[in-house]
Amino acid sequence: FAGYISQVLKNYTDHACDGEYVSLRCPHRTTISIQSSFYGRIVPSHQMCPSRYPHSYATLIKEDVACSVGTSLQKMLDECQDRRSCQFLVNSRLFGADPCPGTGKYLIVWYKCRPNEYKSKVACEDDKLRLSCKKSMVIAVYSAIFGRTQGGSLECPYQTLGMPMIECQSATALQHMIKRCQGKRSCSIYASTYEFGDPCYPGIRKHLNVIYTCDNTPFLLPVDETQLPALNSSMEPVGISTEMALLSNILATYAFIT
């Protein structure tokens, strides 16, 4: 049980060298959400994925350590996005043209496990955002963004006023939303710089976007364990049994220890 909880509460990173299988897997009721991917080589082979064949020193110093393939993210999305698990053999033919023939490469993948059923709420700057779940269910926050994203928000059109379209996001938005809403049946929060600070240049209009799910068992859904706050008396889940509150405290303690 403890091992299962530790898997669900973290971000995932997996890697495989050329000729090896990469295997991505998510727990029950979640699916793979690819965050980023790299295929190529940026460190020498003696540090990562050494060559299977003997090389002279002259060959090693010619190794390309500035090699990357731009199609790796799209390939990972095609193979694994929204699936519970995926596995395939890593080799350069999968990613199109080889930018550095003769150099052994490797794949690194960063991903999360997303709940199968989730809700998304958006609030424009200075508006109130309200999250709620049905009776006997509580909020489990999956992600939170406060700031300005490259694609913007259809609900909150920006007035650029001649300012460039640049991304700026609060680094603590997820942690703050977990602290305010995790384990509660409902909660409200203003999408304001008072709550989240101002990650952007003055005058840039921001928005708050929260993805969450409703569940009978709080803290069992994938949030970053490094950002999971310890519970105290003011943060205990509302409307759940004493046993569930005790379980939540045990899980928070376990995440802190690991």
mmCIF file of C-alpha atoms in Angstrom:
data_model
loop_
_atom_site.group_PDB
_atom_site.id
_atom_site.type_symbol
_atom_site.label_atom_id
_atom_site.label_comp_id
_atom_site.label_asym_id
_atom_site.label_seq_id
_atom_site.Cartn_x
_atom_site.Cartn_y
_atom_site.Cartn_z
ATOM 1 C CA PHE A 1 0.000 0.000 0.000
ATOM 2 C CA ALA A 2 2.789 2.424 0.916
ATOM 3 C CA GLY A 3 4.530 1.646 -2.373
ATOM 4 C CA TYR A 4 1.359 2.367 -4.342
ATOM 5 C CA ILE A 5 0.886 5.712 -2.579
ATOM 6 C CA SER A 6 4.474 6.764 -3.266
ATOM 7 C CA GLN A 7 3.950 6.033 -6.995
ATOM 8 C CA VAL A 8 0.752 8.075 -7.227
ATOM 9 C CA LEU A 9 2.079 11.129 -5.386
ATOM 10 C CA LYS A 10 5.004 11.992 -7.660
ATOM 11 C CA ASN A 11 6.052 13.236 -11.052
ATOM 12 C CA TYR A 12 7.641 10.513 -13.168
ATOM 13 C CA THR A 13 10.909 10.394 -15.103
ATOM 14 C CA ASP A 14 11.982 7.431 -17.191
ATOM 15 C CA HIS A 15 14.880 6.893 -19.582
ATOM 16 C CA ALA A 16 16.247 4.242 -21.926
ATOM 17 C CA CYS A 17 19.378 3.939 -24.043
ATOM 18 C CA ASP A 18 19.366 2.986 -27.717
ATOM 19 C CA GLY A 19 18.446 -0.690 -27.984
ATOM 20 C CA GLU A 20 16.527 -0.724 -24.694
ATOM 21 C CA TYR A 21 12.802 -0.621 -23.996
ATOM 22 C CA VAL A 22 11.221 2.429 -22.397
ATOM 23 C CA SER A 23 8.215 1.556 -20.280
ATOM 24 C CA LEU A 24 5.718 4.097 -18.908
ATOM 25 C CA ARG A 25 2.983 3.052 -16.513
ATOM 26 C CA CYS A 26 0.365 4.785 -14.371
ATOM 27 C CA PRO A 27 -1.717 3.501 -11.435
ATOM 28 C CA HIS A 28 -5.353 2.459 -11.677
ATOM 29 C CA ARG A 29 -7.848 5.228 -12.625
ATOM 30 C CA THR A 30 -5.129 7.450 -14.110
ATOM 31 C CA THR A 31 -3.559 7.832 -17.550
ATOM 32 C CA ILE A 32 -0.214 9.068 -18.881
ATOM 33 C CA SER A 33 0.200 12.801 -19.466
ATOM 34 C CA ILE A 34 3.498 13.551 -21.232
ATOM 35 C CA GLN A 35 5.158 16.722 -19.912
ATOM 36 C CA SER A 36 8.440 16.756 -21.840
ATOM 37 C CA SER A 37 10.786 14.498 -23.779
ATOM 38 C CA PHE A 38 14.403 14.450 -24.979
ATOM 39 C CA TYR A 39 16.115 12.125 -27.443
ATOM 40 C CA GLY A 40 19.762 12.585 -28.355
ATOM 41 C CA ARG A 41 22.931 13.050 -26.310
ATOM 42 C CA ILE A 42 24.135 16.006 -24.255
ATOM 43 C CA VAL A 43 26.527 14.215 -21.867
ATOM 44 C CA PRO A 44 29.497 11.929 -22.679
ATOM 45 C CA SER A 45 28.843 8.197 -22.900
ATOM 46 C CA HIS A 46 30.888 7.435 -19.781
ATOM 47 C CA GLN A 47 28.289 9.447 -17.797
ATOM 48 C CA MET A 48 25.154 7.976 -19.359
ATOM 49 C CA CYS A 49 24.362 5.075 -21.691
ATOM 50 C CA PRO A 50 27.910 3.865 -22.450
ATOM 51 C CA SER A 51 28.541 2.360 -25.870
ATOM 52 C CA ARG A 52 28.170 -1.412 -26.183
ATOM 53 C CA TYR A 53 31.236 -1.581 -28.377
ATOM 54 C CA PRO A 54 34.866 -0.798 -27.426
ATOM 55 C CA HIS A 55 36.059 2.600 -28.619
ATOM 56 C CA SER A 56 39.473 4.131 -28.721
ATOM 57 C CA TYR A 57 40.079 7.418 -26.930
ATOM 58 C CA ALA A 58 40.261 9.171 -30.304
ATOM 59 C CA THR A 59 36.761 7.950 -31.125
ATOM 60 C CA LEU A 60 35.348 9.008 -27.765
ATOM 61 C CA ILE A 61 36.562 12.592 -28.000
ATOM 62 C CA LYS A 62 34.726 12.933 -31.335
ATOM 63 C CA GLU A 63 31.447 11.904 -29.777
ATOM 64 C CA ASP A 64 28.667 14.433 -30.421
ATOM 65 C CA VAL A 65 27.406 15.785 -27.095
ATOM 66 C CA ALA A 66 25.220 18.489 -28.609
ATOM 67 C CA CYS A 67 22.783 16.203 -30.372
ATOM 68 C CA SER A 68 19.003 16.372 -29.989
ATOM 69 C CA VAL A 69 15.981 15.333 -32.059
ATOM 70 C CA GLY A 70 13.093 17.784 -32.273
ATOM 71 C CA THR A 71 10.454 15.106 -32.879
ATOM 72 C CA SER A 72 10.858 13.257 -29.557
ATOM 73 C CA LEU A 73 7.984 15.021 -27.778
ATOM 74 C CA GLN A 74 5.510 14.411 -30.593
ATOM 75 C CA LYS A 75 6.603 10.779 -30.809
ATOM 76 C CA MET A 76 5.966 10.279 -27.093
ATOM 77 C CA LEU A 77 2.564 11.960 -27.384
ATOM 78 C CA ASP A 78 1.651 9.670 -30.277
ATOM 79 C CA GLU A 79 2.793 6.521 -28.483
ATOM 80 C CA CYS A 80 1.768 7.092 -24.873
ATOM 81 C CA GLN A 81 -0.526 10.077 -24.256
ATOM 82 C CA ASP A 82 -3.795 9.175 -22.454
ATOM 83 C CA ARG A 83 -2.866 5.509 -22.107
ATOM 84 C CA ARG A 84 -2.459 3.656 -18.824
ATOM 85 C CA SER A 85 0.831 2.114 -19.973
ATOM 86 C CA CYS A 86 3.057 1.987 -23.061
ATOM 87 C CA GLN A 87 6.306 0.312 -24.035
ATOM 88 C CA PHE A 88 8.528 0.427 -27.131
ATOM 89 C CA LEU A 89 12.108 -0.142 -28.256
ATOM 90 C CA VAL A 90 14.238 3.011 -28.431
ATOM 91 C CA ASN A 91 16.245 3.575 -31.609
ATOM 92 C CA SER A 92 16.965 6.470 -33.961
ATOM 93 C CA ARG A 93 14.643 5.168 -36.710
ATOM 94 C CA LEU A 94 11.613 5.999 -34.555
ATOM 95 C CA PHE A 95 12.409 9.706 -34.549
ATOM 96 C CA GLY A 96 13.101 10.424 -38.221
ATOM 97 C CA ALA A 97 16.397 11.716 -39.577
ATOM 98 C CA ASP A 98 19.389 10.966 -37.353
ATOM 99 C CA PRO A 99 21.188 14.263 -36.544
ATOM 100 C CA CYS A 100 24.317 12.501 -35.239
ATOM 101 C CA PRO A 101 24.978 9.112 -36.904
ATOM 102 C CA GLY A 102 27.489 6.987 -35.039
ATOM 103 C CA THR A 103 26.685 8.564 -31.663
ATOM 104 C CA GLY A 104 24.756 6.434 -29.205
ATOM 105 C CA LYS A 105 21.673 8.279 -27.983
ATOM 106 C CA TYR A 106 19.106 7.971 -25.182
ATOM 107 C CA LEU A 107 15.522 8.934 -24.466
ATOM 108 C CA ILE A 108 14.377 10.758 -21.316
ATOM 109 C CA VAL A 109 10.663 11.243 -20.662
ATOM 110 C CA TRP A 110 8.955 13.356 -18.012
ATOM 111 C CA TYR A 111 5.299 12.568 -17.365
ATOM 112 C CA LYS A 112 2.468 12.685 -14.867
ATOM 113 C CA CYS A 113 -0.467 10.399 -14.167
ATOM 114 C CA ARG A 114 -3.704 12.267 -14.824
ATOM 115 C CA PRO A 115 -7.053 11.234 -13.313
ATOM 116 C CA ASN A 116 -9.424 9.670 -15.829
ATOM 117 C CA GLU A 117 -12.206 12.053 -14.802
ATOM 118 C CA TYR A 118 -11.403 15.651 -13.977
ATOM 119 C CA LYS A 119 -12.832 19.156 -14.097
ATOM 120 C CA SER A 120 -11.267 22.389 -15.300
ATOM 121 C CA LYS A 121 -12.167 25.843 -13.963
ATOM 122 C CA VAL A 122 -10.875 29.234 -15.096
ATOM 123 C CA ALA A 123 -11.162 32.638 -13.429
ATOM 124 C CA CYS A 124 -9.902 35.923 -14.841
ATOM 125 C CA GLU A 125 -7.726 38.151 -12.689
ATOM 126 C CA ASP A 126 -9.569 39.545 -9.626
ATOM 127 C CA ASP A 127 -12.559 37.222 -10.198
ATOM 128 C CA LYS A 128 -13.533 34.507 -7.725
ATOM 129 C CA LEU A 129 -12.949 30.845 -8.563
ATOM 130 C CA ARG A 130 -15.181 28.287 -6.824
ATOM 131 C CA LEU A 131 -14.511 24.538 -6.753
ATOM 132 C CA SER A 132 -17.117 22.088 -5.485
ATOM 133 C CA CYS A 133 -17.846 18.380 -5.296
ATOM 134 C CA LYS A 134 -20.973 16.353 -4.629
ATOM 135 C CA LYS A 135 -21.888 15.184 -1.150
ATOM 136 C CA SER A 136 -19.447 12.670 0.388
ATOM 137 C CA MET A 137 -16.759 13.583 -2.174
ATOM 138 C CA VAL A 138 -13.802 15.937 -1.733
ATOM 139 C CA ILE A 139 -11.517 18.026 -3.954
ATOM 140 C CA ALA A 140 -8.183 16.644 -5.178
ATOM 141 C CA VAL A 141 -6.190 19.299 -7.073
ATOM 142 C CA TYR A 142 -4.224 18.015 -10.065
ATOM 143 C CA SER A 143 -2.719 21.221 -11.482
ATOM 144 C CA ALA A 144 -2.975 24.991 -11.085
ATOM 145 C CA ILE A 145 -1.654 27.849 -13.220
ATOM 146 C CA PHE A 146 -1.783 31.521 -12.294
ATOM 147 C CA GLY A 147 -0.319 33.947 -14.771
ATOM 148 C CA ARG A 148 -0.325 34.207 -18.526
ATOM 149 C CA THR A 149 0.092 31.295 -20.916
ATOM 150 C CA GLN A 150 1.260 31.393 -24.516
ATOM 151 C CA GLY A 151 -2.096 30.256 -25.835
ATOM 152 C CA GLY A 152 -3.998 32.597 -23.535
ATOM 153 C CA SER A 153 -7.484 31.801 -22.259
ATOM 154 C CA LEU A 154 -10.722 31.912 -24.238
ATOM 155 C CA GLU A 155 -12.562 32.897 -21.054
ATOM 156 C CA CYS A 156 -10.175 35.780 -20.363
ATOM 157 C CA PRO A 157 -9.172 37.575 -23.587
ATOM 158 C CA TYR A 158 -6.078 39.706 -23.148
ATOM 159 C CA GLN A 159 -5.710 43.374 -23.953
ATOM 160 C CA THR A 160 -2.093 43.414 -25.049
ATOM 161 C CA LEU A 161 -1.647 47.211 -25.108
ATOM 162 C CA GLY A 162 1.375 46.672 -27.321
ATOM 163 C CA MET A 163 3.044 44.228 -24.894
ATOM 164 C CA PRO A 164 4.625 41.025 -26.320
ATOM 165 C CA MET A 165 2.916 37.655 -25.821
ATOM 166 C CA ILE A 166 5.179 36.035 -23.246
ATOM 167 C CA GLU A 167 4.442 33.358 -20.688
ATOM 168 C CA CYS A 168 4.664 34.126 -16.988
ATOM 169 C CA GLN A 169 3.392 31.738 -14.321
ATOM 170 C CA SER A 170 3.460 31.536 -10.538
ATOM 171 C CA ALA A 171 5.796 28.815 -9.284
ATOM 172 C CA THR A 172 3.683 28.257 -6.147
ATOM 173 C CA ALA A 173 0.154 28.213 -7.612
ATOM 174 C CA LEU A 174 -0.287 24.442 -7.259
ATOM 175 C CA GLN A 175 1.028 24.422 -3.705
ATOM 176 C CA HIS A 176 -1.276 27.300 -2.767
ATOM 177 C CA MET A 177 -4.356 25.651 -4.275
ATOM 178 C CA ILE A 178 -3.595 22.377 -2.471
ATOM 179 C CA LYS A 179 -3.279 24.251 0.798
ATOM 180 C CA ARG A 180 -6.564 26.088 0.289
ATOM 181 C CA CYS A 181 -8.774 23.423 -1.301
ATOM 182 C CA GLN A 182 -7.383 19.901 -1.025
ATOM 183 C CA GLY A 183 -9.644 17.525 0.898
ATOM 184 C CA LYS A 184 -12.576 19.973 1.111
ATOM 185 C CA ARG A 185 -16.023 19.545 -0.392
ATOM 186 C CA SER A 186 -15.955 23.120 -1.750
ATOM 187 C CA CYS A 187 -13.719 26.170 -1.626
ATOM 188 C CA SER A 188 -13.462 29.666 -3.112
ATOM 189 C CA ILE A 189 -10.404 31.734 -3.948
ATOM 190 C CA TYR A 190 -9.754 34.990 -5.810
ATOM 191 C CA ALA A 191 -7.519 34.908 -8.878
ATOM 192 C CA SER A 192 -5.481 37.808 -7.540
ATOM 193 C CA THR A 193 -1.886 38.812 -6.996
ATOM 194 C CA TYR A 194 -2.747 39.074 -3.288
ATOM 195 C CA GLU A 195 -3.242 35.293 -3.231
ATOM 196 C CA PHE A 196 -0.558 34.180 -5.711
ATOM 197 C CA GLY A 197 1.888 37.062 -6.044
ATOM 198 C CA ASP A 198 2.606 38.649 -9.424
ATOM 199 C CA PRO A 199 4.753 36.484 -11.724
ATOM 200 C CA CYS A 200 4.386 38.896 -14.671
ATOM 201 C CA TYR A 201 5.451 42.375 -15.636
ATOM 202 C CA PRO A 202 3.158 45.156 -14.359
ATOM 203 C CA GLY A 203 0.093 45.647 -16.547
ATOM 204 C CA ILE A 204 -0.120 42.079 -17.859
ATOM 205 C CA ARG A 205 -3.561 40.607 -17.223
ATOM 206 C CA LYS A 206 -3.502 37.106 -15.756
ATOM 207 C CA HIS A 207 -5.871 34.200 -15.133
ATOM 208 C CA LEU A 208 -6.157 31.202 -12.830
ATOM 209 C CA ASN A 209 -6.700 27.741 -14.335
ATOM 210 C CA VAL A 210 -7.278 24.805 -11.979
ATOM 211 C CA ILE A 211 -7.733 21.155 -12.911
ATOM 212 C CA TYR A 212 -9.161 18.963 -10.172
ATOM 213 C CA THR A 213 -11.172 15.846 -9.559
ATOM 214 C CA CYS A 214 -13.671 14.755 -6.917
ATOM 215 C CA ASP A 215 -12.876 11.609 -5.014
ATOM 216 C CA ASN A 216 -13.935 9.650 -1.942
ATOM 217 C CA THR A 217 -10.328 9.281 -0.817
ATOM 218 C CA PRO A 218 -8.389 12.568 -0.625
ATOM 219 C CA PHE A 219 -4.632 12.677 -1.301
ATOM 220 C CA LEU A 220 -4.659 9.486 -3.362
ATOM 221 C CA LEU A 221 -4.549 11.358 -6.667
ATOM 222 C CA PRO A 222 -1.383 12.457 -8.479
ATOM 223 C CA VAL A 223 -0.019 15.691 -7.115
ATOM 224 C CA ASP A 224 3.650 16.498 -6.764
ATOM 225 C CA GLU A 225 4.819 14.994 -3.478
ATOM 226 C CA THR A 226 7.362 17.788 -3.048
ATOM 227 C CA GLN A 227 4.465 20.249 -2.942
ATOM 228 C CA LEU A 228 2.115 18.227 -0.743
ATOM 229 C CA PRO A 229 1.552 20.216 2.477
ATOM 230 C CA ALA A 230 1.396 18.605 5.876
ATOM 231 C CA LEU A 231 -2.061 18.692 7.408
ATOM 232 C CA ASN A 232 -2.866 20.685 10.479
ATOM 233 C CA SER A 233 -6.068 21.274 12.407
ATOM 234 C CA SER A 234 -7.202 24.071 10.083
ATOM 235 C CA MET A 235 -6.681 21.970 6.925
ATOM 236 C CA GLU A 236 -8.475 18.735 7.828
ATOM 237 C CA PRO A 237 -10.883 17.501 5.151
ATOM 238 C CA VAL A 238 -14.484 18.607 5.601
ATOM 239 C CA GLY A 239 -17.361 16.145 5.648
ATOM 240 C CA ILE A 240 -15.371 12.888 5.868
ATOM 241 C CA SER A 241 -15.068 10.306 8.603
ATOM 242 C CA THR A 242 -12.535 10.335 11.432
ATOM 243 C CA GLU A 243 -10.878 7.266 9.893
ATOM 244 C CA MET A 244 -10.417 9.057 6.561
ATOM 245 C CA ALA A 245 -8.978 12.120 8.283
ATOM 246 C CA LEU A 246 -6.520 9.838 10.070
ATOM 247 C CA LEU A 247 -5.589 8.176 6.776
ATOM 248 C CA SER A 248 -4.980 11.584 5.184
ATOM 249 C CA ASN A 249 -2.615 12.544 8.005
ATOM 250 C CA ILE A 250 -0.768 9.241 7.643
ATOM 251 C CA LEU A 251 -0.354 9.788 3.897
ATOM 252 C CA ALA A 252 0.882 13.348 4.363
ATOM 253 C CA THR A 253 3.397 12.133 6.966
ATOM 254 C CA TYR A 254 4.559 9.355 4.645
ATOM 255 C CA ALA A 255 5.050 11.827 1.773
ATOM 256 C CA PHE A 256 7.057 14.132 4.056
ATOM 257 C CA ILE A 257 9.313 11.280 5.243
ATOM 258 C CA THR A 258 9.980 9.934 1.733
#
